mmCIF file of C-alpha atoms in Angstrom:
data_model
loop_
_atom_site.group_PDB
_atom_site.id
_atom_site.type_symbol
_atom_site.label_atom_id
_atom_site.label_comp_id
_atom_site.label_asym_id
_atom_site.label_seq_id
_atom_site.Cartn_x
_atom_site.Cartn_y
_atom_site.Cartn_z
ATOM 1 C CA MET A 1 -0.110 16.004 -20.875
ATOM 2 C CA GLN A 2 -1.026 17.581 -17.555
ATOM 3 C CA GLN A 3 -4.609 16.357 -17.905
ATOM 4 C CA THR A 4 -3.354 12.834 -18.611
ATOM 5 C CA ASN A 5 -1.181 12.946 -15.486
ATOM 6 C CA LYS A 6 -4.175 14.012 -13.400
ATOM 7 C CA LYS A 7 -6.167 11.075 -14.758
ATOM 8 C CA GLN A 8 -3.330 8.663 -14.016
ATOM 9 C CA HIS A 9 -2.970 10.119 -10.507
ATOM 10 C CA LEU A 10 -6.701 9.650 -9.907
ATOM 11 C CA ALA A 11 -6.587 6.130 -11.343
ATOM 12 C CA GLY A 12 -3.742 5.310 -8.960
ATOM 13 C CA LEU A 13 -5.707 6.616 -5.969
ATOM 14 C CA VAL A 14 -8.782 4.583 -6.970
ATOM 15 C CA MET A 15 -6.725 1.404 -7.427
ATOM 16 C CA LEU A 16 -4.979 1.881 -4.075
ATOM 17 C CA SER A 17 -8.314 2.566 -2.369
ATOM 18 C CA LEU A 18 -9.699 -0.704 -3.755
ATOM 19 C CA THR A 19 -6.553 -2.458 -2.557
ATOM 20 C CA ALA A 20 -7.059 -1.056 0.952
ATOM 21 C CA ILE A 21 -10.633 -2.400 0.884
ATOM 22 C CA PHE A 22 -9.490 -5.853 -0.270
ATOM 23 C CA TRP A 23 -6.698 -5.962 2.317
ATOM 24 C CA GLY A 24 -9.115 -4.802 5.015
ATOM 25 C CA ALA A 25 -11.478 -7.628 4.091
ATOM 26 C CA GLY A 26 -8.454 -9.942 4.008
ATOM 27 C CA PHE A 27 -8.055 -9.687 7.788
ATOM 28 C CA VAL A 28 -11.425 -11.420 8.207
ATOM 29 C CA LEU A 29 -11.028 -13.825 5.269
ATOM 30 C CA ASN A 30 -7.560 -14.976 6.328
ATOM 31 C CA ASP A 31 -8.793 -15.451 9.886
ATOM 32 C CA ASN A 32 -11.630 -17.604 8.504
ATOM 33 C CA LEU A 33 -9.198 -19.673 6.416
ATOM 34 C CA LEU A 34 -6.742 -20.150 9.275
ATOM 35 C CA ASN A 35 -9.434 -21.368 11.641
ATOM 36 C CA ALA A 36 -11.138 -23.546 9.026
ATOM 37 C CA ALA A 37 -8.223 -25.349 7.395
ATOM 38 C CA PHE A 38 -4.770 -23.751 7.571
ATOM 39 C CA PHE A 39 -4.078 -23.207 11.276
ATOM 40 C CA ALA A 40 -1.033 -25.523 11.249
ATOM 41 C CA THR A 41 0.089 -24.376 7.775
ATOM 42 C CA PRO A 42 -0.424 -20.598 7.645
ATOM 43 C CA ASN A 43 2.297 -19.960 5.064
ATOM 44 C CA LEU A 44 0.574 -22.386 2.704
ATOM 45 C CA ILE A 45 -2.030 -19.625 2.254
ATOM 46 C CA ASN A 46 0.722 -17.234 1.175
ATOM 47 C CA THR A 47 2.125 -19.903 -1.158
ATOM 48 C CA LEU A 48 -1.265 -20.244 -2.855
ATOM 49 C CA ARG A 49 -1.750 -16.467 -2.958
ATOM 50 C CA PHE A 50 1.575 -15.688 -4.557
ATOM 51 C CA GLY A 51 1.810 -18.826 -6.707
ATOM 52 C CA VAL A 52 -1.570 -18.469 -8.423
ATOM 53 C CA SER A 53 -1.093 -14.695 -8.731
ATOM 54 C CA ALA A 54 2.280 -15.225 -10.442
ATOM 55 C CA ILE A 55 0.645 -17.542 -12.999
ATOM 56 C CA LEU A 56 -2.169 -15.060 -13.680
ATOM 57 C CA LEU A 57 0.124 -12.032 -13.963
ATOM 58 C CA GLY A 58 2.529 -14.007 -16.137
ATOM 59 C CA ALA A 59 -0.311 -14.802 -18.549
ATOM 60 C CA ILE A 60 -1.549 -11.196 -18.582
ATOM 61 C CA PHE A 61 1.879 -9.615 -19.167
ATOM 62 C CA ALA A 62 3.464 -12.423 -21.203
ATOM 63 C CA ARG A 63 4.402 -10.129 -24.096
ATOM 64 C CA LYS A 64 5.784 -7.385 -21.858
ATOM 65 C CA LEU A 65 7.956 -9.475 -19.572
ATOM 66 C CA ARG A 66 11.710 -9.074 -19.883
ATOM 67 C CA PHE A 67 14.658 -10.634 -18.131
ATOM 68 C CA ASN A 68 17.685 -8.468 -17.411
ATOM 69 C CA LYS A 69 19.973 -7.614 -14.506
ATOM 70 C CA LYS A 70 18.153 -4.464 -13.378
ATOM 71 C CA ILE A 71 14.721 -6.097 -13.391
ATOM 72 C CA ILE A 72 15.958 -9.126 -11.495
ATOM 73 C CA LEU A 73 17.844 -6.917 -9.039
ATOM 74 C CA TYR A 74 15.006 -4.538 -8.111
ATOM 75 C CA ALA A 75 12.066 -6.916 -8.463
ATOM 76 C CA GLY A 76 13.998 -9.760 -6.857
ATOM 77 C CA ILE A 77 14.872 -7.651 -3.821
ATOM 78 C CA GLY A 78 11.245 -6.456 -3.682
ATOM 79 C CA GLY A 79 10.018 -10.056 -3.627
ATOM 80 C CA ILE A 80 12.474 -10.953 -0.864
ATOM 81 C CA LEU A 81 11.246 -7.965 1.174
ATOM 82 C CA LEU A 82 7.620 -9.060 0.721
ATOM 83 C CA PHE A 83 8.471 -12.611 1.782
ATOM 84 C CA GLY A 84 10.393 -11.369 4.807
ATOM 85 C CA GLY A 85 7.651 -8.928 5.813
ATOM 86 C CA PHE A 86 4.868 -11.510 5.639
ATOM 87 C CA THR A 87 6.962 -14.166 7.403
ATOM 88 C CA LEU A 88 8.022 -11.897 10.283
ATOM 89 C CA GLN A 89 4.452 -10.672 10.648
ATOM 90 C CA LEU A 90 3.244 -14.270 10.874
ATOM 91 C CA ILE A 91 5.926 -15.405 13.350
ATOM 92 C CA GLY A 92 5.435 -12.258 15.414
ATOM 93 C CA LEU A 93 1.750 -13.057 15.767
ATOM 94 C CA LYS A 94 2.673 -16.221 17.676
ATOM 95 C CA TYR A 95 4.355 -14.174 20.413
ATOM 96 C CA THR A 96 2.134 -11.112 20.627
ATOM 97 C CA THR A 97 -1.538 -10.219 20.556
ATOM 98 C CA PRO A 98 -3.560 -9.590 17.369
ATOM 99 C CA SER A 99 -4.027 -5.944 18.377
ATOM 100 C CA HIS A 100 -0.303 -5.408 18.792
ATOM 101 C CA ASN A 101 0.375 -7.265 15.563
ATOM 102 C CA GLY A 102 -2.069 -5.092 13.626
ATOM 103 C CA PHE A 103 -0.733 -1.839 15.044
ATOM 104 C CA PHE A 104 2.946 -2.591 14.494
ATOM 105 C CA THR A 105 2.311 -3.911 10.988
ATOM 106 C CA ALA A 106 0.523 -0.703 9.982
ATOM 107 C CA SER A 107 3.405 1.312 11.427
ATOM 108 C CA TYR A 108 5.217 0.914 8.098
ATOM 109 C CA ILE A 109 3.811 4.360 7.266
ATOM 110 C CA ILE A 110 6.323 5.762 9.782
ATOM 111 C CA PHE A 111 9.300 4.380 7.903
ATOM 112 C CA VAL A 112 8.316 4.921 4.257
ATOM 113 C CA PRO A 113 9.015 8.712 4.083
ATOM 114 C CA PHE A 114 12.393 8.335 5.743
ATOM 115 C CA ILE A 115 13.544 5.353 3.670
ATOM 116 C CA SER A 116 12.464 7.234 0.550
ATOM 117 C CA TRP A 117 14.346 10.279 1.836
ATOM 118 C CA ILE A 118 17.513 8.178 2.108
ATOM 119 C CA LEU A 119 17.109 6.565 -1.332
ATOM 120 C CA LEU A 120 15.830 9.541 -3.335
ATOM 121 C CA LYS A 121 17.594 12.333 -1.404
ATOM 122 C CA LYS A 122 14.300 14.237 -1.409
ATOM 123 C CA ARG A 123 13.044 15.663 1.864
ATOM 124 C CA PRO A 124 9.276 15.157 2.390
ATOM 125 C CA CYS A 125 7.165 18.313 2.699
ATOM 126 C CA TRP A 126 5.601 19.314 6.025
ATOM 127 C CA GLN A 127 2.213 17.964 4.909
ATOM 128 C CA MET A 128 3.782 14.507 4.615
ATOM 129 C CA PHE A 129 5.102 14.658 8.183
ATOM 130 C CA ALA A 130 1.755 16.000 9.440
ATOM 131 C CA GLY A 131 -0.180 13.263 7.648
ATOM 132 C CA VAL A 132 2.085 10.514 8.969
ATOM 133 C CA GLY A 133 1.776 11.892 12.509
ATOM 134 C CA VAL A 134 -2.030 12.001 12.349
ATOM 135 C CA ALA A 135 -2.121 8.481 10.898
ATOM 136 C CA ILE A 136 0.106 7.094 13.666
ATOM 137 C CA VAL A 137 -2.139 8.564 16.355
ATOM 138 C CA GLY A 138 -5.188 7.234 14.508
ATOM 139 C CA LEU A 139 -3.767 3.717 14.278
ATOM 140 C CA LEU A 140 -2.867 3.790 17.963
ATOM 141 C CA ILE A 141 -6.411 4.865 18.912
ATOM 142 C CA LEU A 142 -7.851 2.296 16.501
ATOM 143 C CA ASN A 143 -6.026 -0.484 18.355
ATOM 144 C CA LEU A 144 -6.162 1.068 21.843
ATOM 145 C CA TYR A 145 -9.144 -0.979 23.020
ATOM 146 C CA GLY A 146 -7.543 -4.251 21.956
ATOM 147 C CA ILE A 147 -4.182 -3.340 23.450
ATOM 148 C CA ILE A 148 -5.759 -2.456 26.815
ATOM 149 C CA LYS A 149 -7.975 -5.526 26.712
ATOM 150 C CA ASP A 150 -5.217 -7.976 25.738
ATOM 151 C CA GLY A 151 -2.579 -6.497 28.022
ATOM 152 C CA THR A 152 1.059 -5.850 27.252
ATOM 153 C CA SER A 153 2.907 -8.521 29.208
ATOM 154 C CA ASN A 154 5.352 -10.894 27.483
ATOM 155 C CA THR A 155 4.777 -9.465 24.019
ATOM 156 C CA ALA A 156 8.084 -7.661 23.461
ATOM 157 C CA ALA A 157 9.590 -10.373 21.229
ATOM 158 C CA GLY A 158 6.495 -10.575 19.033
ATOM 159 C CA ASP A 159 6.204 -6.795 18.861
ATOM 160 C CA LEU A 160 9.821 -6.454 17.722
ATOM 161 C CA LEU A 161 9.409 -9.176 15.074
ATOM 162 C CA THR A 162 6.265 -7.503 13.756
ATOM 163 C CA LEU A 163 7.986 -4.122 13.749
ATOM 164 C CA ALA A 164 10.868 -5.621 11.761
ATOM 165 C CA GLY A 165 8.308 -6.929 9.256
ATOM 166 C CA ALA A 166 6.811 -3.443 8.985
ATOM 167 C CA VAL A 167 10.265 -2.040 8.153
ATOM 168 C CA LEU A 168 10.540 -4.584 5.310
ATOM 169 C CA PHE A 169 7.090 -3.634 3.974
ATOM 170 C CA ALA A 170 8.141 0.024 4.049
ATOM 171 C CA ALA A 171 11.409 -0.803 2.290
ATOM 172 C CA GLN A 172 9.496 -2.638 -0.463
ATOM 173 C CA ILE A 173 7.323 0.420 -1.109
ATOM 174 C CA ALA A 174 10.309 2.780 -1.087
ATOM 175 C CA LEU A 175 12.349 0.430 -3.303
ATOM 176 C CA THR A 176 9.580 0.388 -5.917
ATOM 177 C CA ASP A 177 9.549 4.180 -5.917
ATOM 178 C CA TYR A 178 13.341 4.250 -6.274
ATOM 179 C CA ALA A 179 13.329 1.749 -9.148
ATOM 180 C CA TYR A 180 10.817 3.873 -11.067
ATOM 181 C CA SER A 181 12.801 7.047 -10.428
ATOM 182 C CA LYS A 182 15.830 5.357 -12.017
ATOM 183 C CA LYS A 183 13.655 4.062 -14.889
ATOM 184 C CA ALA A 184 15.157 0.653 -14.202
ATOM 185 C CA VAL A 185 11.917 -1.322 -14.504
ATOM 186 C CA ASP A 186 8.310 -0.857 -15.655
ATOM 187 C CA PHE A 187 5.307 -1.771 -13.543
ATOM 188 C CA PRO A 188 4.354 -5.071 -15.315
ATOM 189 C CA ASN A 189 7.851 -6.497 -14.763
ATOM 190 C CA MET A 190 8.152 -5.058 -11.243
ATOM 191 C CA THR A 191 4.826 -6.640 -10.315
ATOM 192 C CA PHE A 192 5.355 -10.056 -11.877
ATOM 193 C CA TRP A 193 8.932 -10.718 -10.772
ATOM 194 C CA GLN A 194 8.232 -9.565 -7.201
ATOM 195 C CA ILE A 195 5.248 -11.899 -6.937
ATOM 196 C CA LEU A 196 7.128 -14.785 -8.561
ATOM 197 C CA THR A 197 10.085 -14.335 -6.177
ATOM 198 C CA GLY A 198 7.709 -14.330 -3.222
ATOM 199 C CA ALA A 199 5.927 -17.432 -4.560
ATOM 200 C CA VAL A 200 9.192 -19.389 -4.848
ATOM 201 C CA LEU A 201 10.313 -18.418 -1.338
ATOM 202 C CA PHE A 202 6.929 -19.177 0.249
ATOM 203 C CA THR A 203 6.848 -22.558 -1.530
ATOM 204 C CA LEU A 204 10.274 -23.470 -0.184
ATOM 205 C CA TYR A 205 9.277 -22.316 3.306
ATOM 206 C CA THR A 206 6.047 -24.305 3.468
ATOM 207 C CA LEU A 207 7.669 -27.438 2.023
ATOM 208 C CA ILE A 208 10.506 -27.304 4.566
ATOM 209 C CA PHE A 209 8.635 -26.240 7.703
ATOM 210 C CA GLU A 210 4.939 -27.063 7.169
ATOM 211 C CA SER A 211 4.746 -30.162 4.948
ATOM 212 C CA LYS A 212 4.519 -32.486 7.970
ATOM 213 C CA HIS A 213 1.150 -30.889 8.758
ATOM 214 C CA TYR A 214 -0.354 -31.265 5.267
ATOM 215 C CA SER A 215 -2.129 -34.488 6.212
ATOM 216 C CA SER A 216 -4.054 -32.702 8.981
ATOM 217 C CA ILE A 217 -5.678 -30.176 6.600
ATOM 218 C CA THR A 218 -9.456 -30.556 6.419
ATOM 219 C CA PHE A 219 -10.748 -28.600 3.455
ATOM 220 C CA ASP A 220 -14.414 -27.600 3.106
ATOM 221 C CA ALA A 221 -14.578 -26.463 -0.543
ATOM 222 C CA SER A 222 -17.876 -24.597 -0.205
ATOM 223 C CA TYR A 223 -16.456 -22.549 2.662
ATOM 224 C CA CYS A 224 -12.811 -22.050 1.638
ATOM 225 C CA VAL A 225 -12.696 -21.783 -2.160
ATOM 226 C CA TRP A 226 -14.433 -18.432 -2.616
ATOM 227 C CA ARG A 227 -12.490 -16.938 0.292
ATOM 228 C CA LEU A 228 -9.237 -18.128 -1.262
ATOM 229 C CA LEU A 229 -10.248 -16.703 -4.638
ATOM 230 C CA ILE A 230 -10.902 -13.250 -3.147
ATOM 231 C CA VAL A 231 -7.619 -13.294 -1.243
ATOM 232 C CA ILE A 232 -5.701 -14.460 -4.338
ATOM 233 C CA LEU A 233 -7.373 -12.471 -7.124
ATOM 234 C CA CYS A 234 -8.231 -9.261 -5.285
ATOM 235 C CA GLY A 235 -5.874 -9.195 -2.302
ATOM 236 C CA THR A 236 -2.724 -10.312 -4.119
ATOM 237 C CA ALA A 237 -2.788 -10.241 -7.946
ATOM 238 C CA PHE A 238 -4.817 -7.039 -8.262
ATOM 239 C CA ALA A 239 -3.414 -5.464 -5.077
ATOM 240 C CA TYR A 240 0.251 -5.591 -6.066
ATOM 241 C CA LEU A 241 -0.538 -4.726 -9.660
ATOM 242 C CA ALA A 242 -2.384 -1.662 -8.333
ATOM 243 C CA GLN A 243 0.489 -0.721 -6.022
ATOM 244 C CA SER A 244 3.071 -1.036 -8.797
ATOM 245 C CA TYR A 245 0.953 1.050 -11.180
ATOM 246 C CA ALA A 246 0.019 3.694 -8.599
ATOM 247 C CA GLN A 247 3.615 4.286 -7.538
ATOM 248 C CA LYS A 248 4.430 5.512 -11.030
ATOM 249 C CA HIS A 249 2.060 8.417 -10.385
ATOM 250 C CA LEU A 250 2.031 8.830 -6.576
ATOM 251 C CA SER A 251 4.804 9.234 -4.043
ATOM 252 C CA SER A 252 5.736 6.360 -1.757
ATOM 253 C CA THR A 253 4.345 8.271 1.249
ATOM 254 C CA GLU A 254 1.005 8.824 -0.493
ATOM 255 C CA THR A 255 0.911 5.132 -1.374
ATOM 256 C CA SER A 256 1.582 3.991 2.193
ATOM 257 C CA LEU A 257 -1.008 6.340 3.693
ATOM 258 C CA VAL A 258 -3.779 5.232 1.331
ATOM 259 C CA LEU A 259 -2.917 1.583 1.939
ATOM 260 C CA ALA A 260 -2.940 2.232 5.712
ATOM 261 C CA CYS A 261 -6.708 2.684 5.364
ATOM 262 C CA GLU A 262 -6.821 -1.124 5.368
ATOM 263 C CA SER A 263 -6.672 -0.954 9.164
ATOM 264 C CA PRO A 264 -9.926 0.992 9.768
ATOM 265 C CA ILE A 265 -11.596 -0.796 6.841
ATOM 266 C CA GLY A 266 -10.653 -4.153 8.336
ATOM 267 C CA ALA A 267 -12.000 -3.060 11.724
ATOM 268 C CA LEU A 268 -15.284 -1.936 10.137
ATOM 269 C CA ILE A 269 -15.697 -5.209 8.223
ATOM 270 C CA SER A 270 -14.903 -7.158 11.399
ATOM 271 C CA ILE A 271 -17.682 -5.288 13.213
ATOM 272 C CA ILE A 272 -20.182 -5.778 10.376
ATOM 273 C CA THR A 273 -19.469 -9.520 10.197
ATOM 274 C CA GLY A 274 -19.634 -9.903 13.986
ATOM 275 C CA VAL A 275 -15.969 -10.827 14.456
ATOM 276 C CA GLU A 276 -15.412 -7.801 16.736
ATOM 277 C CA THR A 277 -17.714 -5.596 18.788
ATOM 278 C CA PHE A 278 -18.272 -1.909 18.078
ATOM 279 C CA VAL A 279 -16.194 0.489 20.211
ATOM 280 C CA TRP A 280 -15.650 4.258 19.968
ATOM 281 C CA THR A 281 -11.948 3.838 19.232
ATOM 282 C CA THR A 282 -12.794 2.263 15.875
ATOM 283 C CA VAL A 283 -14.645 5.370 14.702
ATOM 284 C CA VAL A 284 -12.143 7.934 16.034
ATOM 285 C CA GLY A 285 -9.048 6.040 14.919
ATOM 286 C CA GLY A 286 -10.492 5.254 11.499
ATOM 287 C CA MET A 287 -11.482 8.874 10.885
ATOM 288 C CA MET A 288 -7.970 10.046 11.807
ATOM 289 C CA VAL A 289 -6.357 7.661 9.314
ATOM 290 C CA ILE A 290 -8.696 8.908 6.583
ATOM 291 C CA ALA A 291 -7.970 12.517 7.644
ATOM 292 C CA ALA A 292 -4.246 11.810 7.231
ATOM 293 C CA VAL A 293 -4.819 10.780 3.617
ATOM 294 C CA LEU A 294 -6.830 13.961 2.992
ATOM 295 C CA ILE A 295 -4.027 16.079 4.496
ATOM 296 C CA ILE A 296 -1.506 14.527 2.148
ATOM 297 C CA GLU A 297 -3.702 14.660 -0.946
ATOM 298 C CA PHE A 298 -5.622 17.924 -0.770
ATOM 299 C CA ILE A 299 -3.738 20.517 1.306
ATOM 300 C CA PRO A 300 -0.762 20.694 -1.110
ATOM 301 C CA ARG A 301 -3.174 20.972 -4.053
ATOM 302 C CA LEU A 302 -5.165 23.778 -2.421
ATOM 303 C CA SER A 303 -1.955 25.654 -1.580
ATOM 304 C CA ALA A 304 -0.670 25.313 -5.134
ATOM 305 C CA ARG A 305 -3.994 26.453 -6.607
ATOM 306 C CA ARG A 306 -4.115 29.444 -4.256
ATOM 307 C CA LYS A 307 -0.622 30.505 -5.353
ATOM 308 C CA LEU A 308 -1.621 30.240 -9.009
ATOM 309 C CA ASN A 309 -4.695 32.397 -8.458
ATOM 310 C CA GLU A 310 -2.865 35.111 -6.527
ATOM 311 C CA PRO A 311 -1.997 38.176 -8.679
ATOM 312 C CA SER A 312 1.715 38.855 -9.053
ATOM 313 C CA VAL A 313 2.979 41.952 -7.227
ATOM 314 C CA ASP A 314 6.388 41.921 -8.884
ATOM 315 C CA THR A 315 5.276 43.239 -12.267
ATOM 316 C CA PRO A 316 2.210 45.463 -11.844
ATOM 317 C CA VAL A 317 0.335 46.267 -15.030
ATOM 318 C CA SER A 318 -1.621 49.508 -15.406
ATOM 319 C CA THR A 319 -5.205 49.639 -16.628
ATOM 320 C CA ALA A 320 -4.142 51.745 -19.604
ATOM 321 C CA ALA A 321 -1.623 49.124 -20.649
ATOM 322 C CA LEU A 322 -4.262 46.401 -20.430
ATOM 323 C CA ASP A 323 -6.659 48.486 -22.531
ATOM 324 C CA LYS A 324 -3.925 49.044 -25.088
ATOM 325 C CA GLU A 325 -3.178 45.321 -25.238
ATOM 326 C CA GLU A 326 -6.868 44.498 -25.719
ATOM 327 C CA ASN A 327 -7.140 47.059 -28.545
ATOM 328 C CA ASN A 328 -4.097 45.571 -30.253
ATOM 329 C CA GLU A 329 -5.587 42.061 -30.008
ATOM 330 C CA GLU A 330 -8.867 43.268 -31.515
ATOM 331 C CA HIS A 331 -6.938 44.955 -34.332
ATOM 332 C CA ILE A 332 -4.937 41.805 -35.079
ATOM 333 C CA ASN A 333 -7.888 39.432 -34.709
ATOM 334 C CA PRO A 334 -11.042 41.293 -35.719
ATOM 335 C CA PRO A 335 -14.324 39.611 -34.866
ATOM 336 C CA SER A 336 -15.866 37.677 -37.744
#
């Protein structure tokens, strides 16, 4: 059983790491899509992402899907939190700079341990606090060049909106952890109903507020389709399936820290594709975020292993007693 849990823990880490890569690439892909076709209808992208993902996940989990009060309660609230987080992030971007928007969005790692503490009544260990602190400094350094370059004037409203979105993202992660701890919902139902709720809300939003701009969309299929497919299949359907699965085997703080790697990954992909120029803050900040994940994942394991390997001083055993025990074992189980 312990070996199985280790495998599931590792599988969760791998799936979250892939999600961080897809979300990191999503910064560039979404920027491409916005500039190419969806500048006046940005939430239409989210409608397509969540709508198609809901159809795919519904087909995959058709036999496992259930409909009861607890599932609708937890997954429905999770979907509302996702919708609110993405919407506030998008509106906040109109009133602040991209660097500020990226930093305050990734700051959800600050709130996850404390929201989980409130819900689960379980105080995080010191390694969790240390990892979160290192990650915050890393994210700040990662975005320092952009913040200095863009300036900080007249961005307070956008910063606060983005920060509010980050709180909702953190609440969604903590809520998923809480729902699993109560055994109220399994990961297929948590994933599907969250995505479906988000799809319905994004559809209503874009129909009400963006439909007047539909006629202005110019769609180059050869440029947009494959980008949309990556964002939908990898960055939404797989990503939230991976998060829901991983949180059954990882804590909410571990989940948020691994996902926070999207920030340095996105910066690296932006540099490789020529969207941004290389600066030292990218390397230092990115390494600190990765270091935060290592602090959370490996220091507790090394400490636990060291304690297991230390000989107990409470019940010393003499050499004669050990020899006697060995002789008794050989007498009971003689060699063949």
